Amino acid sequence: MDDTLRPEKHVGRSILRFILRLMAVLLSTAGVLALLLLCAIFIICRGGSESARDYFVRSVKETSAIGFLADIFLSPAEVDAIVNPPVLELEEKTDTSLVAVSQPEKHEDGPQPDAWGYVDEDEDGLILVPIKGGSYSGYMLIVLDPSRVVLGCKPESIADKGYTVQQYVEMVDGVAGINGGGFVDPNGMGDGSVPDTLIVTGGKMYNGGSGVGKGFVGIDSDYILHVGFKSTEDVREWDIQEGCGYGPILVINGEMVPEENLKSGLNPRTAIGQRSDGAILMLVIEGRQPGRLGASYVDEAELMLRFGAVNACNLDGGSSTMMWFNGEYINNSASVIGIRPIPTSFVVLKEGRNGNG
């Protein structure tokens, strides 16, 4: 029988033609979308609005994966001027007299609002507050006893392995945690094992040769949170027991740092701070999602002040931003490859180290 008359031959050729046409349509569509994206980037970068350009450049450069988009229509010098503008040198150091660590009071007639209006309904020493802004949503966790907060890390695994926030919390049988400092992350493919600043846990210093970064944050033996470090010597002088670096500093001694130091794009964010009564504030902001691009450094600073922060510092953000609370992650990850391993986290213990729960 002549093959040209076989029905299956016609069917096979029809399927092949369909697949080829579909591939052509998909490739054409992808080409059009890529062209539209390039046009949009060109308009943002060269369209005359410096604020839109700067927000775009800072937002993409704060990521490891898509930072190259800023380089398409801008020179390296132009990008550097946007990403690394001149900042004011902060001469202030943490004024410990502004923080008086106190233990939460229990009232006979049930939980009462604290001085900032928040209520520990189940009296577990933790208050979780959902927050929402124009471009973001997230959570603020208030830890009433600062002695419950430690740095989650595994010093023996430095340069070998990173762990998730959940794993750090489980290592110490804790109840909550947020991601901590930054790490060496070439092309967004780092394994979270190598911190890029000094870290301190249990009063011992590790990776000291990397310095304190753009903003180190540490808790001393009196459970007071410090910012404003200049060097490793400051960390030693202030008797820091738990800490890591990232930055920038957001609030120091009750005042937001100058806005010149807080220029940024919109991205997922993590921050830590402390109120005047000693309570630790842990903030996570979602971003890179429809309707929720993220927050700026100024947004973070304003949120910290709203919740009573005396001192506060930005931590690693983007795809690292995660909060583990009572057995689950409560925010959505911005990572396309799943929850990222990291070198450090701030973990909340079940009970305080000073004997209080």
mmCIF file of C-alpha atoms in Angstrom, residues 19-219:
data_model
loop_
_atom_site.group_PDB
_atom_site.id
_atom_site.type_symbol
_atom_site.label_atom_id
_atom_site.label_comp_id
_atom_site.label_asym_id
_atom_site.label_seq_id
_atom_site.Cartn_x
_atom_site.Cartn_y
_atom_site.Cartn_z
ATOM 1 C CA ILE A 19 3.535 21.897 17.015
ATOM 2 C CA LEU A 20 5.737 23.946 14.699
ATOM 3 C CA ARG A 21 3.069 26.630 14.348
ATOM 4 C CA LEU A 22 2.530 26.699 18.129
ATOM 5 C CA MET A 23 6.260 27.082 18.706
ATOM 6 C CA ALA A 24 6.379 29.902 16.177
ATOM 7 C CA VAL A 25 3.497 31.679 17.916
ATOM 8 C CA LEU A 26 5.112 31.243 21.345
ATOM 9 C CA LEU A 27 8.467 32.504 20.116
ATOM 10 C CA SER A 28 6.828 35.476 18.425
ATOM 11 C CA THR A 29 4.873 36.263 21.593
ATOM 12 C CA ALA A 30 8.016 35.983 23.718
ATOM 13 C CA GLY A 31 9.806 38.295 21.304
ATOM 14 C CA VAL A 32 7.039 40.879 21.484
ATOM 15 C CA LEU A 33 6.965 40.699 25.298
ATOM 16 C CA ALA A 34 10.748 41.069 25.462
ATOM 17 C CA LEU A 35 10.558 44.095 23.157
ATOM 18 C CA LEU A 36 7.807 45.644 25.290
ATOM 19 C CA LEU A 37 9.869 45.017 28.420
ATOM 20 C CA LEU A 38 12.887 46.711 26.859
ATOM 21 C CA CYS A 39 10.738 49.656 25.821
ATOM 22 C CA ALA A 40 9.347 49.963 29.338
ATOM 23 C CA ILE A 41 12.845 49.841 30.848
ATOM 24 C CA PHE A 42 14.062 52.453 28.357
ATOM 25 C CA ILE A 43 11.183 54.788 29.217
ATOM 26 C CA ILE A 44 11.850 54.368 32.951
ATOM 27 C CA CYS A 45 15.599 54.904 32.598
ATOM 28 C CA ARG A 46 15.561 57.625 29.965
ATOM 29 C CA GLY A 47 12.052 59.012 30.152
ATOM 30 C CA GLY A 48 12.789 62.036 32.282
ATOM 31 C CA SER A 49 11.476 60.974 35.709
ATOM 32 C CA GLU A 50 14.522 60.673 37.938
ATOM 33 C CA SER A 51 12.522 59.356 40.895
ATOM 34 C CA ALA A 52 11.001 56.540 38.803
ATOM 35 C CA ARG A 53 14.420 55.729 37.361
ATOM 36 C CA ASP A 54 16.061 55.658 40.783
ATOM 37 C CA TYR A 55 13.328 53.474 42.325
ATOM 38 C CA PHE A 56 13.643 51.036 39.439
ATOM 39 C CA VAL A 57 17.432 50.853 39.567
ATOM 40 C CA ARG A 58 17.587 50.454 43.327
ATOM 41 C CA SER A 59 14.827 47.838 43.346
ATOM 42 C CA VAL A 60 16.460 45.586 40.749
ATOM 43 C CA LYS A 61 19.987 46.135 42.063
ATOM 44 C CA GLU A 62 18.844 45.002 45.512
ATOM 45 C CA THR A 63 18.206 41.590 43.980
ATOM 46 C CA SER A 64 20.804 39.021 42.985
ATOM 47 C CA ALA A 65 19.010 37.683 39.926
ATOM 48 C CA ILE A 66 17.717 40.644 37.886
ATOM 49 C CA GLY A 67 20.131 43.425 38.757
ATOM 50 C CA PHE A 68 21.424 43.355 35.177
ATOM 51 C CA LEU A 69 18.224 45.080 33.982
ATOM 52 C CA ALA A 70 19.537 48.366 35.346
ATOM 53 C CA ASP A 71 22.638 48.080 33.167
ATOM 54 C CA ILE A 72 20.861 47.852 29.811
ATOM 55 C CA PHE A 73 20.336 51.569 29.225
ATOM 56 C CA LEU A 74 22.511 53.124 31.939
ATOM 57 C CA SER A 75 26.281 53.285 32.204
ATOM 58 C CA PRO A 76 28.114 51.728 35.174
ATOM 59 C CA ALA A 77 28.863 55.216 36.478
ATOM 60 C CA GLU A 78 25.184 56.232 36.309
ATOM 61 C CA VAL A 79 24.090 53.053 38.079
ATOM 62 C CA ASP A 80 26.732 53.458 40.784
ATOM 63 C CA ALA A 81 25.684 57.061 41.447
ATOM 64 C CA ILE A 82 22.108 55.885 42.024
ATOM 65 C CA VAL A 83 22.886 52.778 44.064
ATOM 66 C CA ASN A 84 25.695 54.272 46.146
ATOM 67 C CA PRO A 85 24.790 57.923 46.767
ATOM 68 C CA PRO A 86 26.772 59.936 49.335
ATOM 69 C CA VAL A 87 25.567 59.212 52.883
ATOM 70 C CA LEU A 88 25.982 61.115 56.120
ATOM 71 C CA GLU A 89 28.391 59.601 58.605
ATOM 72 C CA LEU A 90 26.504 58.715 61.791
ATOM 73 C CA GLU A 91 28.468 59.767 64.838
ATOM 74 C CA GLU A 92 25.869 58.680 67.377
ATOM 75 C CA LYS A 93 26.192 55.517 69.407
ATOM 76 C CA THR A 94 23.380 53.746 71.201
ATOM 77 C CA ASP A 95 22.282 55.611 74.333
ATOM 78 C CA THR A 96 21.504 52.709 76.664
ATOM 79 C CA SER A 97 19.775 55.045 79.132
ATOM 80 C CA LEU A 98 16.840 55.277 76.709
ATOM 81 C CA VAL A 99 16.002 51.597 77.258
ATOM 82 C CA ALA A 100 14.843 50.209 80.605
ATOM 83 C CA VAL A 101 14.248 46.484 80.250
ATOM 84 C CA SER A 102 11.140 45.499 82.160
ATOM 85 C CA GLN A 103 9.155 42.314 82.446
ATOM 86 C CA PRO A 104 5.545 42.130 81.230
ATOM 87 C CA GLU A 105 3.022 42.557 83.999
ATOM 88 C CA LYS A 106 0.141 40.160 84.477
ATOM 89 C CA HIS A 107 -3.137 41.667 85.651
ATOM 90 C CA GLU A 108 -5.817 39.959 87.686
ATOM 91 C CA ASP A 109 -8.516 41.170 85.322
ATOM 92 C CA GLY A 110 -6.804 39.802 82.210
ATOM 93 C CA PRO A 111 -4.481 41.140 79.512
ATOM 94 C CA GLN A 112 -4.232 44.920 79.248
ATOM 95 C CA PRO A 113 -2.945 47.172 76.454
ATOM 96 C CA ASP A 114 0.684 48.172 76.818
ATOM 97 C CA ALA A 115 1.937 51.742 76.506
ATOM 98 C CA TRP A 116 1.701 51.462 72.700
ATOM 99 C CA GLY A 117 -1.809 50.004 72.708
ATOM 100 C CA TYR A 118 -0.940 46.366 71.935
ATOM 101 C CA VAL A 119 -2.352 43.459 73.912
ATOM 102 C CA ASP A 120 -0.756 40.087 74.622
ATOM 103 C CA GLU A 121 -4.080 38.254 74.399
ATOM 104 C CA ASP A 122 -2.811 34.757 75.255
ATOM 105 C CA GLU A 123 -0.108 36.051 77.638
ATOM 106 C CA ASP A 124 2.658 34.098 75.925
ATOM 107 C CA GLY A 125 4.898 37.147 75.731
ATOM 108 C CA LEU A 126 4.471 37.510 71.973
ATOM 109 C CA ILE A 127 2.211 39.876 70.029
ATOM 110 C CA LEU A 128 1.839 39.374 66.272
ATOM 111 C CA VAL A 129 0.462 42.407 64.433
ATOM 112 C CA PRO A 130 -0.452 42.304 60.701
ATOM 113 C CA ILE A 131 0.554 45.494 58.900
ATOM 114 C CA LYS A 132 -0.367 46.952 55.542
ATOM 115 C CA GLY A 133 0.833 49.907 53.487
ATOM 116 C CA GLY A 134 0.295 51.235 50.010
ATOM 117 C CA SER A 135 2.817 48.912 48.367
ATOM 118 C CA TYR A 136 3.302 46.217 50.973
ATOM 119 C CA SER A 137 1.899 43.964 53.657
ATOM 120 C CA GLY A 138 3.645 42.053 56.400
ATOM 121 C CA TYR A 139 3.915 41.369 60.116
ATOM 122 C CA MET A 140 5.440 42.904 63.214
ATOM 123 C CA LEU A 141 6.252 40.459 66.013
ATOM 124 C CA ILE A 142 6.634 42.071 69.453
ATOM 125 C CA VAL A 143 8.759 39.967 71.837
ATOM 126 C CA LEU A 144 8.076 41.392 75.285
ATOM 127 C CA ASP A 145 11.076 39.760 76.980
ATOM 128 C CA PRO A 146 14.292 40.613 75.086
ATOM 129 C CA SER A 147 16.214 37.831 76.838
ATOM 130 C CA ARG A 148 14.290 35.377 74.665
ATOM 131 C CA VAL A 149 16.022 36.600 71.485
ATOM 132 C CA VAL A 150 19.265 34.949 70.337
ATOM 133 C CA LEU A 151 21.167 34.733 67.082
ATOM 134 C CA GLY A 152 20.350 31.496 65.292
ATOM 135 C CA CYS A 153 23.494 30.256 63.607
ATOM 136 C CA LYS A 154 25.805 27.256 63.437
ATOM 137 C CA PRO A 155 29.404 28.510 63.551
ATOM 138 C CA GLU A 156 30.867 25.105 62.748
ATOM 139 C CA SER A 157 28.989 25.172 59.414
ATOM 140 C CA ILE A 158 30.407 28.504 58.194
ATOM 141 C CA ALA A 159 31.578 28.117 54.582
ATOM 142 C CA ASP A 160 30.026 24.656 54.544
ATOM 143 C CA LYS A 161 26.246 24.890 54.863
ATOM 144 C CA GLY A 162 23.430 27.357 55.421
ATOM 145 C CA TYR A 163 20.083 26.663 57.077
ATOM 146 C CA THR A 164 16.540 27.992 56.825
ATOM 147 C CA VAL A 165 14.843 30.140 59.470
ATOM 148 C CA GLN A 166 12.708 27.128 60.408
ATOM 149 C CA GLN A 167 15.795 24.990 60.951
ATOM 150 C CA TYR A 168 17.461 27.612 63.147
ATOM 151 C CA VAL A 169 14.315 27.883 65.270
ATOM 152 C CA GLU A 170 14.091 24.105 65.614
ATOM 153 C CA MET A 171 17.787 23.830 66.552
ATOM 154 C CA VAL A 172 17.070 25.643 69.824
ATOM 155 C CA ASP A 173 13.466 24.436 70.261
ATOM 156 C CA GLY A 174 12.279 28.003 69.736
ATOM 157 C CA VAL A 175 8.884 29.407 68.788
ATOM 158 C CA ALA A 176 9.644 32.095 66.206
ATOM 159 C CA GLY A 177 12.370 33.583 64.082
ATOM 160 C CA ILE A 178 13.316 35.894 61.221
ATOM 161 C CA ASN A 179 16.212 35.860 58.797
ATOM 162 C CA GLY A 180 19.308 37.733 59.880
ATOM 163 C CA GLY A 181 22.403 39.081 58.156
ATOM 164 C CA GLY A 182 23.657 38.898 54.600
ATOM 165 C CA PHE A 183 25.868 36.333 52.924
ATOM 166 C CA VAL A 184 28.133 35.855 49.962
ATOM 167 C CA ASP A 185 25.706 35.259 47.086
ATOM 168 C CA PRO A 186 27.365 35.171 43.640
ATOM 169 C CA ASN A 187 24.754 35.561 40.883
ATOM 170 C CA GLY A 188 21.984 34.769 43.353
ATOM 171 C CA MET A 189 23.166 31.176 43.638
ATOM 172 C CA GLY A 190 24.908 31.242 47.024
ATOM 173 C CA ASP A 191 24.209 28.432 49.478
ATOM 174 C CA GLY A 192 23.835 30.759 52.475
ATOM 175 C CA SER A 193 26.861 29.340 54.262
ATOM 176 C CA VAL A 194 29.242 32.312 54.218
ATOM 177 C CA PRO A 195 28.166 35.413 56.208
ATOM 178 C CA ASP A 196 29.458 38.683 54.791
ATOM 179 C CA THR A 197 29.980 40.366 58.187
ATOM 180 C CA LEU A 198 31.073 39.550 61.676
ATOM 181 C CA ILE A 199 28.584 37.418 63.632
ATOM 182 C CA VAL A 200 28.298 36.998 67.406
ATOM 183 C CA THR A 201 26.501 34.234 69.281
ATOM 184 C CA GLY A 202 26.766 33.345 72.934
ATOM 185 C CA GLY A 203 29.252 36.188 73.300
ATOM 186 C CA LYS A 204 31.721 34.582 70.865
ATOM 187 C CA MET A 205 32.782 36.351 67.677
ATOM 188 C CA TYR A 206 33.109 34.624 64.306
ATOM 189 C CA ASN A 207 34.086 35.809 60.834
ATOM 190 C CA GLY A 208 35.555 38.945 62.367
ATOM 191 C CA GLY A 209 37.688 39.745 59.348
ATOM 192 C CA SER A 210 34.562 40.729 57.394
ATOM 193 C CA GLY A 211 33.834 43.741 59.617
ATOM 194 C CA VAL A 212 30.474 45.164 60.665
ATOM 195 C CA GLY A 213 29.047 46.049 57.240
ATOM 196 C CA LYS A 214 26.695 48.960 56.579
ATOM 197 C CA GLY A 215 24.787 48.385 59.777
ATOM 198 C CA PHE A 216 25.586 45.934 62.556
ATOM 199 C CA VAL A 217 22.947 45.179 65.189
ATOM 200 C CA GLY A 218 23.698 43.416 68.446
ATOM 201 C CA ILE A 219 22.192 42.609 71.841
#
